[in-house]
PDB file of C-alpha atoms in Angstrom:
ATOM      1  CA  GLU A 294      88.365 -15.922 -89.367  1.00  0.00           C
ATOM      2  CA  ARG A 295      85.931 -19.477 -88.531  1.00  0.00           C
ATOM      3  CA  LEU A 296      86.456 -20.458 -92.211  1.00  0.00           C
ATOM      4  CA  ALA A 297      90.363 -20.047 -91.755  1.00  0.00           C
ATOM      5  CA  VAL A 298      90.650 -22.827 -88.744  1.00  0.00           C
ATOM      6  CA  GLU A 299      87.267 -25.120 -90.197  1.00  0.00           C
ATOM      7  CA  GLN A 300      90.215 -25.209 -93.499  1.00  0.00           C
ATOM      8  CA  ARG A 301      92.795 -25.257 -90.947  1.00  0.00           C
ATOM      9  CA  ASP A 302      95.236 -22.596 -92.385  1.00  0.00           C
ATOM     10  CA  THR A 303      96.146 -21.445 -89.998  1.00  0.00           C
ATOM     11  CA  THR A 304      98.767 -18.659 -91.112  1.00  0.00           C
ATOM     12  CA  ALA A 305      95.137 -16.815 -92.542  1.00  0.00           C
ATOM     13  CA  SER A 306      94.213 -17.680 -89.060  1.00  0.00           C
ATOM     14  CA  GLN A 307      95.845 -15.344 -87.173  1.00  0.00           C
ATOM     15  CA  ILE A 308      94.910 -12.091 -90.105  1.00  0.00           C
ATOM     16  CA  GLU A 309      91.917 -12.818 -89.185  1.00  0.00           C
ATOM     17  CA  GLN A 310      92.076 -12.453 -85.077  1.00  0.00           C
ATOM     18  CA  GLN A 311      95.273  -9.489 -86.355  1.00  0.00           C
ATOM     19  CA  GLN A 312      91.686  -7.955 -88.294  1.00  0.00           C
ATOM     20  CA  ARG A 313      89.568  -8.709 -85.392  1.00  0.00           C
ATOM     21  CA  ASP A 314      91.284  -7.294 -82.362  1.00  0.00           C
ATOM     22  CA  ALA A 315      91.750  -4.473 -84.111  1.00  0.00           C
ATOM     23  CA  LEU A 316      88.209  -3.447 -85.886  1.00  0.00           C
ATOM     24  CA  HIS A 317      87.120  -4.358 -81.097  1.00  0.00           C
ATOM     25  CA  ARG A 318      90.453  -1.509 -80.658  1.00  0.00           C
ATOM     26  CA  ARG A 319      88.977   0.695 -83.252  1.00  0.00           C
ATOM     27  CA  LEU A 320      85.156   0.534 -82.140  1.00  0.00           C
ATOM     28  CA  ALA A 321      86.531   1.571 -78.898  1.00  0.00           C
ATOM     29  CA  GLU A 322      88.218   4.231 -79.473  1.00  0.00           C
ATOM     30  CA  ARG A 323      84.822   5.757 -81.288  1.00  0.00           C
ATOM     31  CA  ARG A 324      83.155   4.816 -78.779  1.00  0.00           C
ATOM     32  CA  GLN A 325      84.850   6.978 -76.254  1.00  0.00           C
ATOM     33  CA  GLN A 326      84.763  10.256 -79.006  1.00  0.00           C
ATOM     34  CA  PHE A 327      81.312   9.368 -79.314  1.00  0.00           C
ATOM     35  CA  GLU A 328      81.174   9.655 -75.096  1.00  0.00           C
ATOM     36  CA  ARG A 329      82.613  13.237 -75.035  1.00  0.00           C
ATOM     37  CA  LEU A 330      80.308  14.779 -77.759  1.00  0.00           C
ATOM     38  CA  THR A 331      77.981  14.985 -74.930  1.00  0.00           C
ATOM     39  CA  VAL A 332      77.650  18.408 -73.807  1.00  0.00           C
ATOM     40  CA  HIS A 333      77.853  19.466 -69.614  1.00  0.00           C
ATOM     41  CA  ALA A 334      77.605  22.615 -68.542  1.00  0.00           C
ATOM     42  CA  PRO A 335      80.907  23.118 -64.905  1.00  0.00           C
ATOM     43  CA  SER A 336      77.675  25.184 -63.124  1.00  0.00           C
ATOM     44  CA  ASP A 337      73.594  26.046 -63.224  1.00  0.00           C
ATOM     45  CA  GLY A 338      73.204  29.105 -65.151  1.00  0.00           C
ATOM     46  CA  VAL A 339      71.214  30.932 -68.875  1.00  0.00           C
ATOM     47  CA  ILE A 340      72.834  28.829 -71.492  1.00  0.00           C
ATOM     48  CA  ILE A 341      74.102  32.424 -72.953  1.00  0.00           C
ATOM     49  CA  GLY A 342      74.993  31.469 -77.388  1.00  0.00           C
ATOM     50  CA  ARG A 343      74.052  32.565 -80.315  1.00  0.00           C
ATOM     51  CA  GLU A 344      71.909  30.700 -83.685  1.00  0.00           C
ATOM     52  CA  LEU A 345      72.227  27.451 -81.120  1.00  0.00           C
ATOM     53  CA  ALA A 346      70.185  25.576 -83.454  1.00  0.00           C
ATOM     54  CA  ALA A 347      71.733  25.597 -86.742  1.00  0.00           C
ATOM     55  CA  LEU A 348      74.712  23.822 -84.348  1.00  0.00           C
ATOM     56  CA  ALA A 349      72.274  20.688 -84.451  1.00  0.00           C
ATOM     57  CA  GLY A 350      73.553  17.990 -85.844  1.00  0.00           C
ATOM     58  CA  SER A 351      76.784  19.823 -87.530  1.00  0.00           C
ATOM     59  CA  PHE A 352      80.753  19.678 -87.188  1.00  0.00           C
ATOM     60  CA  VAL A 353      82.651  21.179 -85.610  1.00  0.00           C
ATOM     61  CA  SER A 354      86.212  21.389 -84.281  1.00  0.00           C
ATOM     62  CA  GLU A 355      86.916  19.670 -81.038  1.00  0.00           C
ATOM     63  CA  GLY A 356      88.586  23.124 -78.098  1.00  0.00           C
ATOM     64  CA  LYS A 357      85.591  25.461 -80.057  1.00  0.00           C
ATOM     65  CA  GLU A 358      83.398  27.687 -77.819  1.00  0.00           C
ATOM     66  CA  LEU A 359      79.175  26.264 -78.640  1.00  0.00           C
ATOM     67  CA  LEU A 360      78.373  28.412 -75.712  1.00  0.00           C
ATOM     68  CA  SER A 361      78.407  30.283 -72.171  1.00  0.00           C
ATOM     69  CA  VAL A 362      76.627  29.738 -68.680  1.00  0.00           C
ATOM     70  CA  GLY A 363      75.858  32.354 -67.464  1.00  0.00           C
ATOM     71  CA  ASP A 364      74.687  32.669 -63.634  1.00  0.00           C
ATOM     72  CA  PRO A 365      72.125  34.923 -63.715  1.00  0.00           C
ATOM     73  CA  THR A 366      72.476  36.503 -59.834  1.00  0.00           C
ATOM     74  CA  ARG A 367      76.445  36.862 -60.969  1.00  0.00           C
ATOM     75  CA  ARG A 368      76.879  39.560 -63.424  1.00  0.00           C
ATOM     76  CA  GLU A 369      79.158  41.351 -64.752  1.00  0.00           C
ATOM     77  CA  PHE A 370      79.948  43.773 -67.925  1.00  0.00           C
ATOM     78  CA  LEU A 371      83.584  43.833 -69.316  1.00  0.00           C
ATOM     79  CA  ALA A 372      84.616  47.522 -70.276  1.00  0.00           C
ATOM     80  CA  ALA A 373      87.830  48.821 -72.204  1.00  0.00           C
ATOM     81  CA  VAL A 374      89.933  51.407 -70.658  1.00  0.00           C
ATOM     82  CA  ARG A 375      92.332  53.643 -72.787  1.00  0.00           C
ATOM     83  CA  GLN A 376      95.997  53.739 -70.640  1.00  0.00           C
ATOM     84  CA  GLU A 377      95.669  57.606 -69.833  1.00  0.00           C
ATOM     85  CA  ASP A 378      92.709  56.545 -67.820  1.00  0.00           C
ATOM     86  CA  VAL A 379      93.649  53.527 -66.078  1.00  0.00           C
ATOM     87  CA  SER A 380      95.407  54.865 -63.100  1.00  0.00           C
ATOM     88  CA  PHE A 381      92.466  56.935 -62.571  1.00  0.00           C
ATOM     89  CA  VAL A 382      90.006  53.742 -62.677  1.00  0.00           C
ATOM     90  CA  GLN A 383      91.707  51.836 -60.295  1.00  0.00           C
ATOM     91  CA  ALA A 384      91.443  54.590 -57.260  1.00  0.00           C
ATOM     92  CA  GLN A 385      88.017  53.984 -58.363  1.00  0.00           C
ATOM     93  CA  LEU A 386      88.105  50.109 -57.424  1.00  0.00           C
ATOM     94  CA  ASN A 387      85.197  48.998 -55.089  1.00  0.00           C
ATOM     95  CA  LEU A 388      83.310  51.729 -55.944  1.00  0.00           C
ATOM     96  CA  PRO A 389      80.249  52.680 -57.385  1.00  0.00           C
ATOM     97  CA  VAL A 390      79.593  53.174 -61.040  1.00  0.00           C
ATOM     98  CA  SER A 391      77.574  54.382 -63.437  1.00  0.00           C
ATOM     99  CA  ILE A 392      76.857  51.958 -66.389  1.00  0.00           C
ATOM    100  CA  ARG A 393      74.561  53.176 -68.824  1.00  0.00           C
ATOM    101  CA  LEU A 394      72.816  50.350 -71.161  1.00  0.00           C
ATOM    102  CA  ARG A 395      71.751  51.334 -75.023  1.00  0.00           C
ATOM    103  CA  GLY A 396      67.876  52.626 -75.069  1.00  0.00           C
ATOM    104  CA  ARG A 397      67.760  50.784 -71.205  1.00  0.00           C
ATOM    105  CA  GLY A 398      68.439  53.764 -68.776  1.00  0.00           C
ATOM    106  CA  GLU A 399      71.385  52.920 -65.779  1.00  0.00           C
ATOM    107  CA  VAL A 400      72.351  50.101 -63.252  1.00  0.00           C
ATOM    108  CA  VAL A 401      74.913  50.758 -60.822  1.00  0.00           C
ATOM    109  CA  GLY A 402      77.871  48.603 -60.617  1.00  0.00           C
ATOM    110  CA  GLN A 403      81.352  48.307 -58.720  1.00  0.00           C
ATOM    111  CA  LEU A 404      84.825  48.117 -59.519  1.00  0.00           C
ATOM    112  CA  ARG A 405      85.821  45.032 -59.191  1.00  0.00           C
ATOM    113  CA  ARG A 406      89.206  44.562 -61.057  1.00  0.00           C
ATOM    114  CA  VAL A 407      91.725  45.948 -63.697  1.00  0.00           C
ATOM    115  CA  ARG A 408      93.576  44.040 -65.390  1.00  0.00           C
ATOM    116  CA  PRO A 409      97.489  44.929 -65.110  1.00  0.00           C
ATOM    117  CA  ARG A 410      99.162  44.615 -68.686  1.00  0.00           C
ATOM    118  CA  ALA A 411      96.870  46.001 -71.773  1.00  0.00           C
ATOM    119  CA  SER A 412      96.298  43.994 -74.122  1.00  0.00           C
ATOM    120  CA  ILE A 413      95.492  44.064 -78.165  1.00  0.00           C
ATOM    121  CA  LEU A 414      93.435  40.819 -78.305  1.00  0.00           C
ATOM    122  CA  THR A 415      89.636  41.603 -78.514  1.00  0.00           C
ATOM    123  CA  GLU A 416      88.099  40.409 -75.012  1.00  0.00           C
ATOM    124  CA  HIS A 417      84.202  40.173 -77.102  1.00  0.00           C
ATOM    125  CA  LEU A 418      83.176  41.633 -80.839  1.00  0.00           C
ATOM    126  CA  CYS A 419      80.193  43.658 -80.011  1.00  0.00           C
ATOM    127  CA  LEU A 420      83.240  45.802 -78.621  1.00  0.00           C
ATOM    128  CA  CYS A 421      84.787  46.027 -82.035  1.00  0.00           C
ATOM    129  CA  ALA A 422      83.727  48.357 -84.731  1.00  0.00           C
ATOM    130  CA  PRO A 423      82.245  46.438 -87.106  1.00  0.00           C
ATOM    131  CA  TYR A 424      80.314  44.646 -85.494  1.00  0.00           C
ATOM    132  CA  GLY A 425      79.087  47.985 -83.859  1.00  0.00           C
ATOM    133  CA  GLY A 426      81.593  48.721 -80.995  1.00  0.00           C
ATOM    134  CA  PRO A 427      83.343  51.693 -80.350  1.00  0.00           C
ATOM    135  CA  LEU A 428      87.315  50.120 -80.207  1.00  0.00           C
ATOM    136  CA  ALA A 429      89.090  50.984 -83.526  1.00  0.00           C
ATOM    137  CA  VAL A 430      90.375  47.227 -84.616  1.00  0.00           C
ATOM    138  CA  GLN A 431      92.091  45.848 -88.021  1.00  0.00           C
ATOM    139  CA  ALA A 432      91.606  42.127 -89.377  1.00  0.00           C
ATOM    140  CA  GLN A 433      94.413  39.446 -88.246  1.00  0.00           C
ATOM    141  CA  VAL A 434      97.000  38.656 -90.266  1.00  0.00           C
ATOM    142  CA  ASP A 435      99.190  35.126 -90.407  1.00  0.00           C
ATOM    143  CA  GLN A 436     102.781  35.484 -90.993  1.00  0.00           C
ATOM    144  CA  HIS A 437     102.235  35.514 -94.868  1.00  0.00           C
ATOM    145  CA  GLY A 438      99.414  38.398 -94.988  1.00  0.00           C
ATOM    146  CA  ASN A 439      96.506  35.489 -95.328  1.00  0.00           C
ATOM    147  CA  ARG A 440      93.895  36.940 -92.825  1.00  0.00           C
ATOM    148  CA  ARG A 441      93.227  34.342 -89.818  1.00  0.00           C
ATOM    149  CA  THR A 442      89.276  33.469 -89.146  1.00  0.00           C
ATOM    150  CA  GLU A 443      89.401  33.965 -85.239  1.00  0.00           C
ATOM    151  CA  GLY A 444      88.434  37.771 -85.038  1.00  0.00           C
ATOM    152  CA  PHE A 445      90.534  41.179 -84.698  1.00  0.00           C
ATOM    153  CA  ALA A 446      93.299  42.785 -82.837  1.00  0.00           C
ATOM    154  CA  LEU A 447      92.949  46.275 -80.982  1.00  0.00           C
ATOM    155  CA  LEU A 448      94.804  49.580 -82.749  1.00  0.00           C
ATOM    156  CA  GLU A 449      95.548  51.019 -79.490  1.00  0.00           C
ATOM    157  CA  PRO A 450      95.679  48.419 -76.717  1.00  0.00           C
ATOM    158  CA  GLN A 451      93.632  48.384 -73.692  1.00  0.00           C
ATOM    159  CA  PHE A 452      92.888  47.495 -70.120  1.00  0.00           C
ATOM    160  CA  TRP A 453      90.137  44.858 -69.485  1.00  0.00           C
ATOM    161  CA  VAL A 454      87.730  46.454 -66.332  1.00  0.00           C
ATOM    162  CA  THR A 455      85.744  43.667 -64.994  1.00  0.00           C
ATOM    163  CA  VAL A 456      82.070  45.794 -63.219  1.00  0.00           C
ATOM    164  CA  SER A 457      80.107  43.960 -61.413  1.00  0.00           C
ATOM    165  CA  LEU A 458      76.828  44.774 -60.923  1.00  0.00           C
ATOM    166  CA  ILE A 459      74.907  45.703 -57.639  1.00  0.00           C
ATOM    167  CA  GLU A 460      71.081  43.890 -56.918  1.00  0.00           C
ATOM    168  CA  PRO A 461      68.641  44.021 -58.562  1.00  0.00           C
ATOM    169  CA  ALA A 462      70.471  45.765 -61.116  1.00  0.00           C
ATOM    170  CA  SER A 463      71.541  42.191 -62.573  1.00  0.00           C
ATOM    171  CA  HIS A 464      68.162  41.342 -62.605  1.00  0.00           C
ATOM    172  CA  MET A 465      67.488  43.999 -64.982  1.00  0.00           C
ATOM    173  CA  SER A 466      70.450  43.826 -67.770  1.00  0.00           C
ATOM    174  CA  LEU A 467      70.466  41.129 -70.736  1.00  0.00           C
ATOM    175  CA  ALA A 468      73.174  38.833 -70.647  1.00  0.00           C
ATOM    176  CA  GLY A 469      75.473  40.051 -73.867  1.00  0.00           C
ATOM    177  CA  GLU A 470      73.661  43.601 -73.605  1.00  0.00           C
ATOM    178  CA  THR A 471      75.620  46.660 -74.278  1.00  0.00           C
ATOM    179  CA  GLY A 472      76.526  50.576 -72.645  1.00  0.00           C
ATOM    180  CA  PHE A 473      78.878  52.907 -71.344  1.00  0.00           C
ATOM    181  CA  LEU A 474      81.108  52.306 -68.393  1.00  0.00           C
ATOM    182  CA  SER A 475      80.291  56.415 -66.258  1.00  0.00           C
ATOM    183  CA  LEU A 476      82.840  57.142 -63.332  1.00  0.00           C
ATOM    184  CA  THR A 477      82.888  60.795 -61.818  1.00  0.00           C
ATOM    185  CA  ASP A 478      83.666  63.137 -64.309  1.00  0.00           C
ATOM    186  CA  ARG A 479      84.777  60.950 -67.239  1.00  0.00           C
TER     187      ARG A 479
END
């Protein structure tokens, strides 16, 4: 731009000014993107995630969940319930229930919530048969029959039940741990 001004070439000077302004706008956009790369937790807690060290320096798509932050004083189990058992489960709301943890004994929880609609969406991969869970699933496919990478669909719709752990059981359970929910006679 200076060279164009010294040569009294106003057209070249204006072009250089426009290019400089465009570069400043791009730089401001990149700075905003860079500032948004910092991950902030919504609350204090324990980080729950797999292979987090492998994510360092890698590119991930915007909106992809990287990890979860769990409150160690507020532990919950998520249970899948078949349609024929849902009325029995709803009758047990706010009552103590037993959860058998694999190889670690039982903990006591309280049924807090039953989602009102059944779903074929999986809540956690650890509950799916390919990952050692009890739920039969199939790979999700798009309209052209190609397998989607997002996950699986349940073969049978399930109702999702939330069970809050009762202290001191919440200190005994581990994040991501699986078990079986026992309701009196089922």
